[in-house]
């Protein structure tokens, strides 16, 4: 059953990518239809003909821009189809698949992480970004603004941690499909929980081979996703306390490889998840997850201090990471004590 759900999990993500691209194509065709030139004839008066000509000039300029947008969309759709030979869910199937895939997600945390993979997906360039995100939000949550609100919250938290805004490129690289792959396919039992500590090691080894744990991925995206998977016991059914020394060292080494931007992004997602957990979890369960989170953060902060002060490696980068941890303390105090 687990493998079946994981397959549907991944297939759902790819289907939503394709539907988003298709919806952007629909929107640009609608805009092109609205910008068709006005036809005039000899019986029209001077003023009507004049204003029609001015309007047609404006429409012509806008149409040229829209045709360029349409060309970009069609190129992305072609790229998607060239990279995916699997069958996809149709729009009218999505609601039932969402219910099935997330039927055991009693705290809405797995679905939240899945949604971050959607809103931070940089695999394709999505035109009509807000409109298409609202469309996907309706399919996933039956609320058109849920995903935009989620994205704005995560970006807001990032700004508080890093003390700087995200650039356009950083927005595209904030997570993407790596987070989804980690949550579902790489370690098959994670989506439904119940993974043993020994099972984690094998999954990590497989993931390390797949993406290369040497900082080779752009801005540490793969490493960020790895750490998000490892550190999020509230979502994937195992706790940080369960990890043995070997696996904790993997966590620390992965975090060492991140630059401070990627570290701030991963921690911003973690903060947002804790915000959701506080709203959805029973008080006693949430207290347990807060304890796990604080233990993990303390380990990472101590390791960062060690690398900075004792090993004296990547000094400027690790100074920035230390500041991120300081800002994180303030943000968590707001989230947990409000």
XYZ file of N, CA and C in Angstrom, residues 5-249:
735
model
N 0.784 4.431 -2.640
C 0.533 5.817 -2.253
C 1.673 6.710 -2.719
N 2.919 6.242 -2.558
C 4.055 7.041 -2.997
C 4.003 7.325 -4.479
N 3.634 6.312 -5.266
C 3.500 6.494 -6.707
C 2.449 7.551 -7.014
N 1.328 7.482 -6.323
C 0.263 8.462 -6.553
C 0.685 9.850 -6.083
N 1.477 9.896 -5.014
C 1.997 11.155 -4.490
C 2.809 11.872 -5.564
N 3.758 11.155 -6.126
C 4.616 11.729 -7.156
C 3.828 12.045 -8.417
N 2.948 11.147 -8.797
C 2.120 11.359 -9.986
C 1.222 12.579 -9.810
N 0.712 12.785 -8.601
C -0.118 13.952 -8.321
C 0.693 15.222 -8.534
N 1.918 15.252 -8.038
C 2.754 16.440 -8.203
C 2.983 16.747 -9.680
N 3.361 15.725 -10.461
C 3.608 15.936 -11.882
C 2.332 16.365 -12.598
N 1.205 15.813 -12.197
C -0.070 16.183 -12.813
C -0.403 17.643 -12.545
N -0.138 18.103 -11.319
C -0.412 19.499 -10.981
C 0.530 20.438 -11.731
N 1.764 20.013 -11.942
C 2.670 20.809 -12.769
C 2.090 20.985 -14.173
N 1.647 19.881 -14.751
C 1.137 19.928 -16.127
C -0.149 20.747 -16.207
N -1.041 20.566 -15.245
C -2.282 21.336 -15.243
C -1.998 22.830 -15.091
N -0.994 23.151 -14.312
C -0.638 24.566 -14.145
C -0.126 25.157 -15.449
N 0.694 24.402 -16.153
C 1.176 24.860 -17.457
C 0.025 24.998 -18.450
N -0.884 24.040 -18.450
C -2.024 24.083 -19.357
C -2.949 25.257 -19.031
N -3.111 25.539 -17.743
C -3.974 26.649 -17.362
C -3.361 27.980 -17.783
N -2.051 28.097 -17.724
C -1.400 29.321 -18.191
C -1.606 29.490 -19.695
N -1.613 28.382 -20.436
C -1.884 28.448 -21.877
C -3.314 28.919 -22.129
N -4.249 28.411 -21.340
C -5.646 28.852 -21.444
C -5.762 30.355 -21.176
N -5.067 30.840 -20.156
C -5.149 32.258 -19.795
C -4.569 33.148 -20.882
N -3.452 32.760 -21.475
C -2.864 33.609 -22.512
C -3.741 33.611 -23.760
N -4.381 32.486 -24.067
C -5.298 32.465 -25.208
C -6.510 33.357 -24.949
N -6.984 33.392 -23.706
C -8.085 34.288 -23.343
C -7.669 35.749 -23.534
N -6.471 36.090 -23.109
C -5.997 37.466 -23.258
C -5.791 37.826 -24.722
N -5.323 36.878 -25.509
C -5.158 37.140 -26.936
C -6.513 37.387 -27.600
N -7.512 36.636 -27.194
C -8.854 36.814 -27.758
C -9.412 38.196 -27.416
N -9.100 38.689 -26.218
C -9.590 40.012 -25.815
C -8.882 41.142 -26.550
N -7.751 40.845 -27.149
C -6.962 41.885 -27.797
C -6.971 41.784 -29.315
N -8.022 41.195 -29.862
C -8.180 41.176 -31.309
C -8.477 42.593 -31.804
N -7.932 42.991 -32.961
C -8.154 44.356 -33.462
C -9.619 44.611 -33.810
N -10.040 45.857 -33.619
C -11.396 46.263 -33.980
C -11.477 46.510 -35.480
N -12.461 45.931 -36.129
C -12.623 46.086 -37.573
C -13.445 47.343 -37.852
N -12.936 48.204 -38.697
C -13.652 49.423 -39.093
C -14.064 49.321 -40.554
N -15.058 50.128 -40.936
C -15.481 50.172 -42.344
C -15.693 51.618 -42.763
N -15.966 51.819 -44.002
C -16.039 53.173 -44.555
C -17.171 53.997 -43.967
N -18.229 53.353 -43.477
C -19.372 54.085 -42.941
C -19.108 54.641 -41.544
N -18.044 54.200 -40.907
C -17.717 54.710 -39.574
C -17.279 56.167 -39.666
N -17.657 56.944 -38.692
C -17.256 58.343 -38.665
C -15.779 58.502 -38.363
N -15.284 59.743 -38.473
C -13.860 60.017 -38.280
C -13.404 59.634 -36.877
N -14.176 60.111 -35.867
C -13.741 59.862 -34.495
C -13.728 58.375 -34.159
N -14.746 57.638 -34.607
C -14.773 56.209 -34.339
C -13.597 55.514 -35.017
N -13.335 55.915 -36.249
C -12.213 55.309 -36.976
C -10.877 55.651 -36.319
N -10.769 56.924 -35.848
C -9.517 57.363 -35.210
C -9.249 56.577 -33.935
N -10.261 56.518 -33.057
C -10.062 55.825 -31.793
C -9.888 54.323 -31.986
N -10.523 53.775 -33.011
C -10.322 52.353 -33.312
C -8.882 52.101 -33.729
N -8.332 53.052 -34.511
C -6.943 52.903 -34.971
C -5.977 52.979 -33.796
N -6.238 53.933 -32.871
C -5.380 54.061 -31.688
C -5.474 52.804 -30.829
N -6.714 52.330 -30.650
C -6.913 51.119 -29.857
C -6.246 49.912 -30.476
N -6.309 49.815 -31.796
C -5.690 48.676 -32.482
C -4.174 48.708 -32.358
N -3.605 49.939 -32.338
C -2.153 50.048 -32.175
C -1.742 49.539 -30.791
N -2.524 49.935 -29.779
C -2.238 49.463 -28.422
C -2.405 47.950 -28.323
N -3.512 47.455 -28.896
C -3.752 46.009 -28.866
C -2.653 45.248 -29.599
N -2.184 45.828 -30.696
C -1.124 45.166 -31.455
C 0.138 45.015 -30.648
N 0.488 46.078 -29.896
C 1.676 46.024 -29.037
C 1.505 44.973 -27.945
N 0.313 44.954 -27.331
C 0.060 43.977 -26.271
C 0.017 42.566 -26.835
N -0.550 42.426 -28.038
C -0.625 41.102 -28.654
C 0.760 40.527 -28.899
N 1.680 41.376 -29.329
C 3.047 40.900 -29.562
C 3.668 40.359 -28.280
N 3.415 41.058 -27.172
C 3.933 40.589 -25.885
C 3.268 39.273 -25.486
N 1.952 39.195 -25.710
C 1.231 37.978 -25.356
C 1.676 36.791 -26.203
N 1.993 37.053 -27.463
C 2.473 35.965 -28.324
C 3.825 35.438 -27.832
N 4.649 36.345 -27.314
C 5.930 35.911 -26.740
C 5.692 35.074 -25.487
N 4.724 35.499 -24.662
C 4.375 34.728 -23.470
C 3.859 33.351 -23.865
N 2.994 33.318 -24.872
C 2.443 32.038 -25.322
C 3.548 31.111 -25.822
N 4.508 31.682 -26.531
C 5.629 30.878 -27.025
C 6.414 30.273 -25.867
N 6.621 31.063 -24.805
C 7.325 30.547 -23.626
C 6.548 29.409 -22.980
N 5.229 29.586 -22.867
C 4.395 28.550 -22.254
C 4.447 27.273 -23.071
N 4.318 27.400 -24.362
C 4.344 26.217 -25.230
C 5.691 25.517 -25.168
N 6.762 26.280 -25.025
C 8.097 25.673 -24.893
C 8.206 24.877 -23.599
N 7.646 25.419 -22.496
C 7.685 24.714 -21.219
C 6.809 23.464 -21.253
N 5.665 23.542 -21.910
C 4.809 22.358 -22.042
C 5.532 21.280 -22.848
N 6.186 21.687 -23.905
C 6.943 20.731 -24.716
C 8.064 20.099 -23.903
N 8.743 20.914 -23.103
C 9.821 20.393 -22.259
C 9.273 19.417 -21.238
N 8.123 19.738 -20.674
C 7.495 18.828 -19.720
C 7.182 17.489 -20.380
N 6.556 17.533 -21.530
C 6.156 16.298 -22.216
C 7.365 15.478 -22.650
N 8.450 16.165 -22.991
C 9.661 15.444 -23.389
C 10.341 14.756 -22.215
N 10.106 15.286 -21.009
C 10.766 14.726 -19.832
C 9.884 13.754 -19.066
N 8.621 13.648 -19.435
C 7.688 12.799 -18.696
C 6.907 11.925 -19.662
N 7.090 10.612 -19.526
C 6.359 9.684 -20.376
C 5.312 8.902 -19.593
N 5.027 9.345 -18.375
C 4.054 8.643 -17.548
C 2.662 9.229 -17.750
N 1.661 8.461 -17.433
C 0.295 8.958 -17.491
C 0.056 9.913 -16.332
N -0.856 10.858 -16.528
C -1.119 11.871 -15.522
C -2.598 11.860 -15.140
N -2.888 12.409 -13.963
C -4.283 12.521 -13.549
C -4.941 13.687 -14.282
N -6.192 13.490 -14.651
C -6.958 14.567 -15.259
C -7.507 15.485 -14.160
N -7.904 16.675 -14.556
C -8.391 17.649 -13.583
C -9.539 17.091 -12.754
N -10.459 16.367 -13.391
C -11.626 15.858 -12.658
C -11.297 14.674 -11.747
N -10.044 14.206 -11.777
C -9.620 13.120 -10.894
C -8.875 13.629 -9.656
N -8.451 14.878 -9.687
C -7.547 15.390 -8.661
C -8.157 15.341 -7.263
N -9.409 15.755 -7.136
C -10.026 15.822 -5.802
C -10.015 14.461 -5.117
N -10.366 13.411 -5.850
C -10.393 12.067 -5.272
C -8.985 11.594 -4.912
N -8.003 11.904 -5.755
C -6.627 11.492 -5.498
C -6.077 12.220 -4.267
N -6.376 13.506 -4.136
C -5.932 14.269 -2.970
C -6.484 13.652 -1.690
N -7.769 13.285 -1.716
C -8.371 12.655 -0.526
C -7.692 11.334 -0.209
N -7.376 10.559 -1.223
C -6.760 9.251 -0.999
C -5.329 9.377 -0.499
N -4.540 10.223 -1.149
C -3.125 10.345 -0.804
C -2.927 10.898 0.607
N -3.798 11.809 1.013
C -3.628 12.468 2.315
C -4.660 12.005 3.338
N -5.216 10.817 3.157
C -6.266 10.352 4.053
C -5.772 10.124 5.480
N -4.485 9.803 5.653
C -3.935 9.566 6.989
C -3.196 10.784 7.547
N -3.283 11.889 6.850
C -2.560 13.101 7.232
C -3.424 13.907 8.199
N -3.542 13.416 9.436
C -4.528 13.965 10.364
C -4.195 15.385 10.820
N -2.926 15.788 10.722
C -2.553 17.136 11.151
C -2.291 18.078 9.971
N -2.559 17.624 8.753
C -2.389 18.429 7.533
C -0.948 18.865 7.306
N 0.020 18.127 7.886
C 1.417 18.512 7.751
C 2.062 17.924 6.496
N 1.713 16.698 6.192
C 2.229 16.101 4.962
C 1.739 16.893 3.754
N 0.476 17.266 3.786
C -0.095 18.050 2.685
C 0.533 19.443 2.624
N 0.892 19.976 3.769
C 1.559 21.276 3.807
C 2.931 21.198 3.149
N 3.700 20.168 3.488
C 5.012 19.997 2.862
C 4.863 19.754 1.361
N 3.882 18.935 0.990
C 3.615 18.718 -0.435
C 3.337 20.062 -1.115
N 2.572 20.904 -0.457
C 2.223 22.199 -1.036
C 3.432 23.101 -1.192
N 4.396 23.011 -0.254
C 5.603 23.822 -0.413
C 6.366 23.417 -1.667
N 6.277 22.137 -2.040
C 6.924 21.704 -3.272
C 6.265 22.334 -4.487
N 4.969 22.604 -4.375
C 4.244 23.254 -5.466
C 4.603 24.731 -5.541
N 4.509 25.425 -4.422
C 4.681 26.876 -4.457
C 6.126 27.286 -4.694
N 7.077 26.391 -4.376
C 8.483 26.714 -4.551
C 9.102 25.944 -5.717
N 8.258 25.455 -6.588
C 8.708 24.657 -7.724
C 9.407 25.544 -8.749
N 10.688 25.301 -8.960
C 11.444 26.056 -9.951
C 11.807 25.241 -11.170
N 11.175 24.083 -11.342
C 11.528 23.233 -12.481
C 11.072 23.840 -13.802
N 9.929 24.555 -13.762
C 9.407 25.188 -14.974
C 9.133 26.660 -14.693
N 9.205 27.468 -15.751
C 8.903 28.889 -15.627
C 7.399 29.062 -15.857
N 6.679 29.388 -14.801
C 5.227 29.503 -14.884
C 4.812 30.945 -15.146
N 4.221 31.179 -16.321
C 3.603 32.462 -16.594
C 2.290 32.528 -15.800
N 1.771 33.742 -15.619
C 0.549 33.930 -14.823
C 0.716 33.230 -13.464
N 1.796 33.566 -12.795
C 2.197 32.836 -11.587
C 1.091 32.811 -10.527
N 0.556 33.993 -10.210
C -0.455 34.058 -9.154
C -1.729 33.325 -9.560
N -2.190 33.565 -10.795
C -3.437 32.950 -11.246
C -3.338 31.428 -11.278
N -2.205 30.915 -11.761
C -2.062 29.461 -11.846
C -1.883 28.832 -10.471
N -1.237 29.571 -9.561
C -1.091 29.062 -8.200
C -2.449 29.019 -7.502
N -3.276 30.024 -7.740
C -4.627 30.023 -7.171
C -5.463 28.864 -7.722
N -5.266 28.567 -8.985
C -5.970 27.444 -9.624
C -5.581 26.122 -8.964
N -4.280 25.904 -8.764
C -3.809 24.680 -8.115
C -4.262 24.639 -6.659
N -4.297 25.799 -6.026
C -4.733 25.873 -4.633
C -6.172 25.378 -4.477
N -7.027 25.709 -5.428
C -8.406 25.224 -5.390
C -8.445 23.706 -5.510
N -7.600 23.160 -6.373
C -7.581 21.704 -6.563
C -7.086 20.988 -5.312
N -6.105 21.565 -4.632
C -5.505 20.917 -3.468
C -6.290 21.165 -2.179
N -6.680 22.413 -1.961
C -7.236 22.814 -0.671
C -8.689 23.288 -0.745
N -9.188 23.429 -1.965
C -10.520 24.001 -2.172
C -10.589 25.433 -1.645
N -9.439 26.099 -1.639
C -9.326 27.510 -1.252
C -8.346 28.158 -2.225
N -8.789 29.193 -2.906
C -7.958 29.752 -3.971
C -6.730 30.492 -3.451
N -6.758 30.989 -2.208
C -5.645 31.795 -1.718
C -4.715 31.047 -0.780
N -4.960 29.770 -0.552
C -4.172 29.026 0.442
C -2.689 28.982 0.073
N -2.368 28.671 -1.177
C -0.970 28.515 -1.569
C -0.244 29.860 -1.611
N -0.907 30.902 -2.087
C -0.269 32.222 -2.096
C -0.002 32.696 -0.682
N -0.946 32.479 0.212
C -0.732 32.856 1.614
C 0.425 32.074 2.224
N 0.522 30.797 1.868
C 1.607 29.963 2.364
C 2.945 30.481 1.865
N 3.009 30.783 0.577
C 4.262 31.273 0.005
C 4.668 32.598 0.632
N 3.702 33.506 0.780
C 4.008 34.801 1.381
C 4.497 34.644 2.820
N 3.925 33.689 3.540
C 4.348 33.457 4.929
C 5.781 32.944 4.986
N 6.101 31.972 4.143
C 7.456 31.416 4.138
C 8.476 32.474 3.735
N 8.149 33.257 2.706
C 9.072 34.308 2.284
C 9.232 35.364 3.374
N 8.130 35.657 4.078
C 8.209 36.617 5.177
C 9.102 36.125 6.294
N 8.988 34.837 6.621
C 9.842 34.258 7.664
C 11.304 34.282 7.225
N 11.534 33.949 5.951
C 12.909 33.988 5.437
C 13.521 35.374 5.610
N 12.760 36.402 5.284
C 13.275 37.772 5.411
C 13.649 38.083 6.851
N 12.865 37.552 7.799
C 13.169 37.784 9.215
C 14.427 37.043 9.646
N 14.663 35.871 9.063
C 15.840 35.083 9.437
C 17.105 35.587 8.757
N 17.005 35.879 7.459
C 18.186 36.284 6.690
C 18.392 37.789 6.676
N 17.376 38.533 7.104
C 17.423 39.993 7.110
C 17.705 40.554 5.719
N 17.109 39.925 4.723
C 17.181 40.427 3.360
C 16.057 39.788 2.553
N 15.595 40.452 1.494
C 14.539 39.863 0.664
C 15.109 38.801 -0.262
N 14.229 37.964 -0.766
C 14.629 36.977 -1.762
C 14.712 37.634 -3.128
N 15.733 37.287 -3.889
C 15.795 37.738 -5.269
C 14.873 36.863 -6.109
N 14.634 37.285 -7.349
C 13.774 36.502 -8.244
C 14.315 35.092 -8.421
N 15.619 34.973 -8.639
C 16.210 33.654 -8.829
C 16.111 32.800 -7.579
N 16.293 33.428 -6.418
C 16.193 32.666 -5.180
C 14.792 32.122 -4.985
N 13.785 32.872 -5.380
C 12.421 32.390 -5.258
C 12.240 31.104 -6.057
N 12.857 31.069 -7.227
C 12.726 29.883 -8.066
C 13.494 28.697 -7.505
N 14.477 28.955 -6.675
C 15.331 27.885 -6.166
C 15.044 27.547 -4.713
N 13.907 27.974 -4.207
C 13.653 27.799 -2.786
C 13.375 26.363 -2.383
N 13.037 25.509 -3.317
C 12.763 24.129 -2.931
C 12.602 23.250 -4.141
N 11.533 23.476 -4.874
C 11.312 22.742 -6.103
C 11.000 21.288 -5.877
N 11.214 20.500 -6.905
C 10.796 19.105 -6.867
C 11.639 18.261 -5.934
N 12.829 18.730 -5.552
C 13.684 17.916 -4.676
C 12.976 17.569 -3.378
N 12.241 18.532 -2.815
C 11.545 18.269 -1.555
C 10.501 17.184 -1.726
N 9.789 17.210 -2.845
C 8.770 16.188 -3.083
C 9.407 14.814 -3.243
N 10.471 14.744 -4.039
C 11.129 13.462 -4.268
C 11.594 12.859 -2.954
N 12.142 13.705 -2.084
C 12.591 13.219 -0.786
C 11.439 12.714 0.063
N 10.340 13.437 0.023
C 9.218 13.097 0.885
C 8.545 11.808 0.460
N 8.662 11.459 -0.820
C 7.896 10.322 -1.326
C 8.779 9.192 -1.821
N 9.440 9.401 -2.937
C 10.052 8.270 -3.642
C 11.347 7.778 -3.018
N 12.163 8.672 -2.473
C 13.495 8.270 -2.036
C 13.460 7.320 -0.855
N 12.669 7.653 0.141
C 12.521 6.788 1.312
C 11.057 6.386 1.385
N 10.681 5.254 0.784
C 9.287 4.937 0.517
C 8.352 4.983 1.708
N 8.821 4.650 2.922
C 7.880 4.553 4.041
C 7.561 5.892 4.676
N 8.233 6.954 4.258
C 8.115 8.197 4.999
C 6.740 8.826 4.914
N 6.106 8.752 3.758
C 4.839 9.455 3.599
C 3.801 8.972 4.596
N 3.874 7.697 4.988
C 2.908 7.154 5.922
C 3.485 6.968 7.316
N 4.763 7.299 7.489
C 5.374 7.197 8.812
C 5.807 5.782 9.121
N 6.271 5.582 10.355
C 6.623 4.252 10.829
C 7.952 3.739 10.328
N 8.832 4.609 9.895
C 10.122 4.160 9.395
C 11.069 3.897 10.553
N 11.778 2.780 10.508
C 12.740 2.470 11.563
C 14.015 3.274 11.361
N 14.784 3.411 12.439
C 16.038 4.160 12.347
C 16.990 3.515 11.343
N 16.998 2.182 11.281
C 17.890 1.515 10.328
C 17.454 1.767 8.898
N 16.154 1.942 8.689
C 15.660 2.210 7.346
C 16.059 3.584 6.841
N 16.262 4.516 7.766
C 16.646 5.870 7.373
C 17.997 5.862 6.679
N 18.930 5.074 7.238
C 20.291 5.062 6.705
C 20.327 4.657 5.249
N 19.601 3.606 4.898
C 19.575 3.154 3.511
C 18.984 4.193 2.590
N 17.926 4.847 3.054
C 17.299 5.881 2.245
C 18.225 7.048 2.006
N 18.972 7.432 3.026
C 19.898 8.544 2.887
C 21.012 8.209 1.908
N 21.501 6.989 1.999
C 22.571 6.589 1.092
C 22.107 6.663 -0.355
N 20.876 6.208 -0.593
C 20.334 6.253 -1.949
C 20.165 7.674 -2.436
N 19.712 8.556 -1.533
C 19.533 9.936 -1.937
C 20.869 10.611 -2.203
N 21.871 10.305 -1.368
C 23.178 10.902 -1.569
C 23.742 10.554 -2.932
N 23.537 9.314 -3.374
C 24.000 8.906 -4.689
C 23.251 9.644 -5.779
N 21.955 9.887 -5.549
C 21.114 10.477 -6.584
C 21.459 11.934 -6.852
N 21.714 12.716 -5.791
C 21.901 14.149 -6.015
C 23.334 14.608 -5.779
N 24.134 13.823 -5.085
C 25.509 14.233 -4.825
C 25.575 15.170 -3.637
N 26.042 14.686 -2.507
C 26.051 15.497 -1.293
C 27.370 16.254 -1.156
N 27.723 16.994 -2.175
C 28.962 17.747 -2.094
C 28.780 19.190 -2.477
N 27.574 19.714 -2.315
C 27.327 21.099 -2.669
C 27.269 21.317 -4.167
N 27.028 20.252 -4.939
C 27.057 20.385 -6.388
C 25.758 20.945 -6.948
N 24.661 20.863 -6.195
C 23.407 21.387 -6.693
C 23.348 22.892 -6.466
N 22.647 23.591 -7.341
C 22.606 25.038 -7.298
C 22.120 25.532 -5.937
N 22.925 26.362 -5.304
C 22.606 27.001 -4.026
C 22.174 26.014 -2.953
N 22.650 24.778 -3.035
C 22.371 23.832 -1.972
C 20.933 23.372 -1.891
N 20.186 23.440 -2.987
C 18.781 23.065 -2.939
C 18.615 21.617 -2.514
N 19.437 20.723 -3.095
C 19.308 19.321 -2.730
C 19.630 19.083 -1.272
N 20.637 19.773 -0.775
C 21.007 19.634 0.633
C 19.917 20.177 1.532
N 19.308 21.284 1.128
C 18.227 21.849 1.919
C 17.080 20.856 2.023
N 16.755 20.246 0.893
C 15.652 19.294 0.894
C 15.984 18.074 1.741
N 17.241 17.622 1.686
C 17.658 16.492 2.507
C 17.486 16.816 3.988
N 17.962 17.980 4.389
C 17.843 18.344 5.795
C 16.386 18.495 6.202
N 15.559 19.051 5.311
C 14.146 19.204 5.636
C 13.520 17.842 5.903
N 13.856 16.868 5.086
C 13.326 15.526 5.287
C 13.802 14.955 6.624
N 15.093 15.065 6.878
C 15.674 14.466 8.081
C 15.154 15.099 9.364
N 15.009 16.404 9.334
C 14.786 17.135 10.572
C 13.322 17.267 10.934
N 12.426 16.854 10.061
C 11.020 17.127 10.289
C 10.283 15.916 10.829
N 10.572 15.567 12.078
C 9.921 14.422 12.683
C 8.425 14.572 12.808
N 7.936 15.798 12.906
C 6.495 16.021 13.038
C 5.750 15.594 11.796
N 6.436 15.506 10.668
C 5.760 15.206 9.416
C 5.929 13.755 9.006
N 7.122 13.222 9.132
C 7.401 11.954 8.473
C 7.437 10.765 9.418
N 7.023 10.942 10.648
C 6.763 9.783 11.490
C 7.938 9.258 12.292
N 9.085 9.923 12.270
C 10.154 9.531 13.177
C 10.703 10.792 13.828
N 11.377 10.646 14.947
C 11.834 11.807 15.697
C 13.339 11.970 15.579
N 13.790 13.185 15.782
C 15.220 13.458 15.752
C 15.938 12.640 16.817
N 15.274 12.417 17.941
C 15.882 11.655 19.032
C 16.169 10.211 18.632
N 15.448 9.685 17.632
C 15.640 8.300 17.202
C 16.898 8.106 16.375
N 17.437 9.177 15.808
C 18.584 9.041 14.922
C 19.829 8.665 15.717
N 20.590 7.714 15.196
C 21.829 7.348 15.864
C 22.932 8.352 15.498
N 24.108 8.149 16.038
C 25.202 9.103 15.827
C 25.532 9.259 14.354
N 25.529 8.162 13.628
C 25.851 8.218 12.196
C 24.873 9.121 11.449
N 23.587 8.932 11.697
C 22.593 9.714 10.981
C 22.580 11.175 11.430
N 22.857 11.407 12.700
C 22.949 12.793 13.149
C 24.137 13.498 12.500
N 25.213 12.775 12.297
C 26.364 13.361 11.614
C 26.029 13.697 10.165
